[in-house]
mmCIF file of C-alpha atoms in Angstrom:
data_model
loop_
_atom_site.group_PDB
_atom_site.id
_atom_site.type_symbol
_atom_site.label_atom_id
_atom_site.label_comp_id
_atom_site.label_asym_id
_atom_site.label_seq_id
_atom_site.Cartn_x
_atom_site.Cartn_y
_atom_site.Cartn_z
ATOM 1 C CA MET A 1 -36.402 29.688 6.652
ATOM 2 C CA LEU A 2 -39.983 30.633 7.295
ATOM 3 C CA GLU A 3 -40.674 33.594 9.529
ATOM 4 C CA ILE A 4 -44.157 33.574 11.038
ATOM 5 C CA GLY A 5 -45.663 36.642 12.641
ATOM 6 C CA GLU A 6 -49.140 37.384 14.030
ATOM 7 C CA ASP A 7 -50.487 38.513 10.678
ATOM 8 C CA SER A 8 -47.988 37.144 8.143
ATOM 9 C CA ALA A 9 -45.621 34.392 7.076
ATOM 10 C CA LYS A 10 -42.713 34.937 4.732
ATOM 11 C CA ILE A 11 -39.606 33.150 3.495
ATOM 12 C CA THR A 12 -36.569 34.989 4.820
ATOM 13 C CA GLY A 13 -33.624 32.817 3.775
ATOM 14 C CA SER A 14 -32.273 29.299 3.672
ATOM 15 C CA VAL A 15 -30.500 26.877 5.968
ATOM 16 C CA PRO A 16 -27.696 24.601 4.755
ATOM 17 C CA SER A 17 -28.728 20.953 5.043
ATOM 18 C CA GLY A 18 -27.804 17.479 3.884
ATOM 19 C CA LYS A 19 -28.031 13.835 4.813
ATOM 20 C CA VAL A 20 -27.589 13.013 8.486
ATOM 21 C CA MET A 21 -26.882 9.397 9.433
ATOM 22 C CA VAL A 22 -28.394 8.311 12.747
ATOM 23 C CA ASP A 23 -26.948 5.197 14.357
ATOM 24 C CA GLY A 24 -27.718 4.151 17.896
ATOM 25 C CA LEU A 25 -27.301 7.010 20.322
ATOM 26 C CA GLY A 26 -25.134 9.292 18.207
ATOM 27 C CA ILE A 27 -26.009 11.470 15.278
ATOM 28 C CA GLY A 28 -23.466 11.827 12.516
ATOM 29 C CA ASP A 29 -20.812 9.806 14.360
ATOM 30 C CA VAL A 30 -20.735 6.907 11.865
ATOM 31 C CA GLY A 31 -17.928 7.357 9.377
ATOM 32 C CA SER A 32 -18.009 6.464 5.715
ATOM 33 C CA ILE A 33 -15.694 3.477 6.258
ATOM 34 C CA VAL A 34 -18.143 1.949 8.741
ATOM 35 C CA LEU A 35 -21.005 2.491 6.309
ATOM 36 C CA LYS A 36 -19.014 0.877 3.469
ATOM 37 C CA ASP A 37 -18.248 -2.135 5.693
ATOM 38 C CA ARG A 38 -21.927 -2.485 6.572
ATOM 39 C CA GLN A 39 -22.922 -2.283 2.927
ATOM 40 C CA HIS A 40 -20.294 -4.907 2.035
ATOM 41 C CA LEU A 41 -21.590 -7.219 4.782
ATOM 42 C CA ALA A 42 -25.186 -6.700 3.672
ATOM 43 C CA GLN A 43 -24.441 -7.485 0.022
ATOM 44 C CA ASP A 44 -21.918 -10.321 0.237
ATOM 45 C CA GLY A 45 -21.933 -11.642 3.804
ATOM 46 C CA LEU A 46 -19.118 -12.757 6.090
ATOM 47 C CA ILE A 47 -16.887 -15.811 6.284
ATOM 48 C CA ILE A 48 -14.947 -16.508 9.473
ATOM 49 C CA VAL A 49 -11.984 -18.877 9.276
ATOM 50 C CA VAL A 50 -10.720 -20.314 12.567
ATOM 51 C CA LEU A 51 -7.268 -21.949 12.759
ATOM 52 C CA ALA A 52 -5.119 -23.220 15.590
ATOM 53 C CA ILE A 53 -1.421 -23.377 14.754
ATOM 54 C CA ASN A 54 1.743 -24.388 16.537
ATOM 55 C CA GLY A 55 3.489 -21.079 17.187
ATOM 56 C CA SER A 56 7.004 -22.374 16.648
ATOM 57 C CA THR A 57 6.545 -24.682 13.655
ATOM 58 C CA GLY A 58 3.557 -23.101 11.933
ATOM 59 C CA GLU A 59 1.883 -26.529 11.780
ATOM 60 C CA ILE A 60 -1.913 -26.480 11.643
ATOM 61 C CA ILE A 61 -3.184 -28.185 14.785
ATOM 62 C CA SER A 62 -6.885 -27.598 14.185
ATOM 63 C CA GLY A 63 -8.950 -26.276 11.329
ATOM 64 C CA PRO A 64 -9.570 -24.557 9.177
ATOM 65 C CA GLU A 65 -13.127 -24.300 10.453
ATOM 66 C CA ILE A 66 -15.328 -22.068 8.301
ATOM 67 C CA ILE A 67 -18.343 -20.165 9.602
ATOM 68 C CA SER A 68 -20.627 -18.393 7.152
ATOM 69 C CA ARG A 69 -23.008 -15.558 7.988
ATOM 70 C CA GLY A 70 -25.075 -13.982 5.236
ATOM 71 C CA PHE A 71 -23.086 -15.698 2.479
ATOM 72 C CA VAL A 72 -24.442 -19.228 2.025
ATOM 73 C CA TYR A 73 -26.499 -21.583 4.145
ATOM 74 C CA ILE A 74 -23.935 -24.136 5.291
ATOM 75 C CA ARG A 75 -26.236 -27.179 5.233
ATOM 76 C CA GLU A 76 -27.124 -26.537 1.591
ATOM 77 C CA SER A 77 -23.525 -25.769 0.563
ATOM 78 C CA GLU A 78 -21.497 -28.524 2.201
ATOM 79 C CA ASN A 79 -19.569 -29.210 -1.019
ATOM 80 C CA LEU A 80 -18.574 -25.548 -1.364
ATOM 81 C CA MET A 81 -17.482 -25.429 2.276
ATOM 82 C CA GLU A 82 -15.368 -28.565 1.860
ATOM 83 C CA GLU A 83 -13.766 -27.135 -1.290
ATOM 84 C CA MET A 84 -12.893 -23.946 0.599
ATOM 85 C CA LYS A 85 -11.315 -25.993 3.403
ATOM 86 C CA GLN A 86 -9.297 -28.096 0.956
ATOM 87 C CA THR A 87 -8.090 -24.991 -0.893
ATOM 88 C CA LEU A 88 -7.020 -23.395 2.396
ATOM 89 C CA ARG A 89 -5.287 -26.569 3.598
ATOM 90 C CA HIS A 90 -3.307 -26.698 0.353
ATOM 91 C CA LYS A 91 -2.203 -23.036 0.589
ATOM 92 C CA LEU A 92 -1.438 -23.228 4.309
ATOM 93 C CA GLY A 93 0.510 -26.446 3.755
ATOM 94 C CA ALA A 94 2.694 -24.589 1.256
ATOM 95 C CA LEU A 95 3.364 -21.901 3.882
ATOM 96 C CA GLN A 96 4.299 -24.575 6.417
ATOM 97 C CA GLU A 97 6.691 -26.253 3.958
ATOM 98 C CA ASN A 98 8.404 -22.875 3.480
ATOM 99 C CA HIS A 99 8.598 -22.401 7.284
ATOM 100 C CA ILE A 100 6.435 -19.264 7.194
ATOM 101 C CA THR A 101 4.926 -18.684 10.650
ATOM 102 C CA ASP A 102 4.225 -14.938 10.527
ATOM 103 C CA TRP A 103 0.580 -14.304 11.456
ATOM 104 C CA ALA A 104 0.243 -11.398 9.037
ATOM 105 C CA VAL A 105 1.319 -13.585 6.117
ATOM 106 C CA ILE A 106 -0.995 -16.414 7.186
ATOM 107 C CA LYS A 107 -3.975 -14.069 7.578
ATOM 108 C CA LEU A 108 -3.305 -12.419 4.233
ATOM 109 C CA THR A 109 -2.975 -15.839 2.583
ATOM 110 C CA VAL A 110 -6.317 -16.955 4.045
ATOM 111 C CA LYS A 111 -8.053 -13.766 2.890
ATOM 112 C CA ASP A 112 -6.552 -13.756 -0.601
ATOM 113 C CA THR A 113 -7.074 -17.479 -1.164
ATOM 114 C CA LEU A 114 -10.760 -17.407 -0.238
ATOM 115 C CA ARG A 115 -11.395 -14.125 -2.047
ATOM 116 C CA ASP A 116 -9.916 -15.462 -5.292
ATOM 117 C CA PHE A 117 -11.643 -18.851 -4.925
ATOM 118 C CA LEU A 118 -15.086 -17.354 -4.256
ATOM 119 C CA LEU A 119 -14.829 -14.680 -6.932
ATOM 120 C CA GLN A 120 -14.021 -17.368 -9.472
ATOM 121 C CA ARG A 121 -16.582 -19.870 -8.176
ATOM 122 C CA ASN A 122 -19.561 -17.746 -7.049
ATOM 123 C CA ARG A 123 -18.762 -14.268 -8.345
ATOM 124 C CA ARG A 124 -19.205 -12.969 -4.806
ATOM 125 C CA ASN A 125 -16.788 -11.273 -2.460
ATOM 126 C CA PRO A 126 -17.715 -11.884 1.187
ATOM 127 C CA MET A 127 -15.754 -10.247 3.962
ATOM 128 C CA VAL A 128 -13.210 -12.798 5.217
ATOM 129 C CA LEU A 129 -12.221 -12.686 8.883
ATOM 130 C CA PRO A 130 -9.359 -15.060 9.804
ATOM 131 C CA ILE A 131 -9.017 -15.951 13.473
ATOM 132 C CA ILE A 132 -5.660 -17.602 14.200
ATOM 133 C CA MET A 133 -4.936 -19.034 17.623
ATOM 134 C CA GLU A 134 -1.377 -19.896 18.571
ATOM 135 C CA VAL A 135 -0.968 -23.014 20.694
#
């Protein structure tokens, strides 16, 4: 702290300080988990997988459709995208054969399958967001 008078200025103490994150309208309201997610998205990107399944049989009606943001440019990576779709179809087909229709299991399978595939193939770990619609 600096104390300034009419004829003098002197240091009178200190004030505790540190890093303050400013995001939008709030100050300090962004938690560390949000910051880690943002860093993950910035480094590795995002893959969204959209599926439509029959709620009673677990049969895939539509998809998987894969949307990439910040990971690869789709038009330049059509082969990679097709390989991801084929890998997912194979894994999801195995779930269907075993009559597994639980959304949590399907979502986890999608995430794990793509994570393992992309780590092995590209040495990258994008955030995977499965969107499953029951029809």
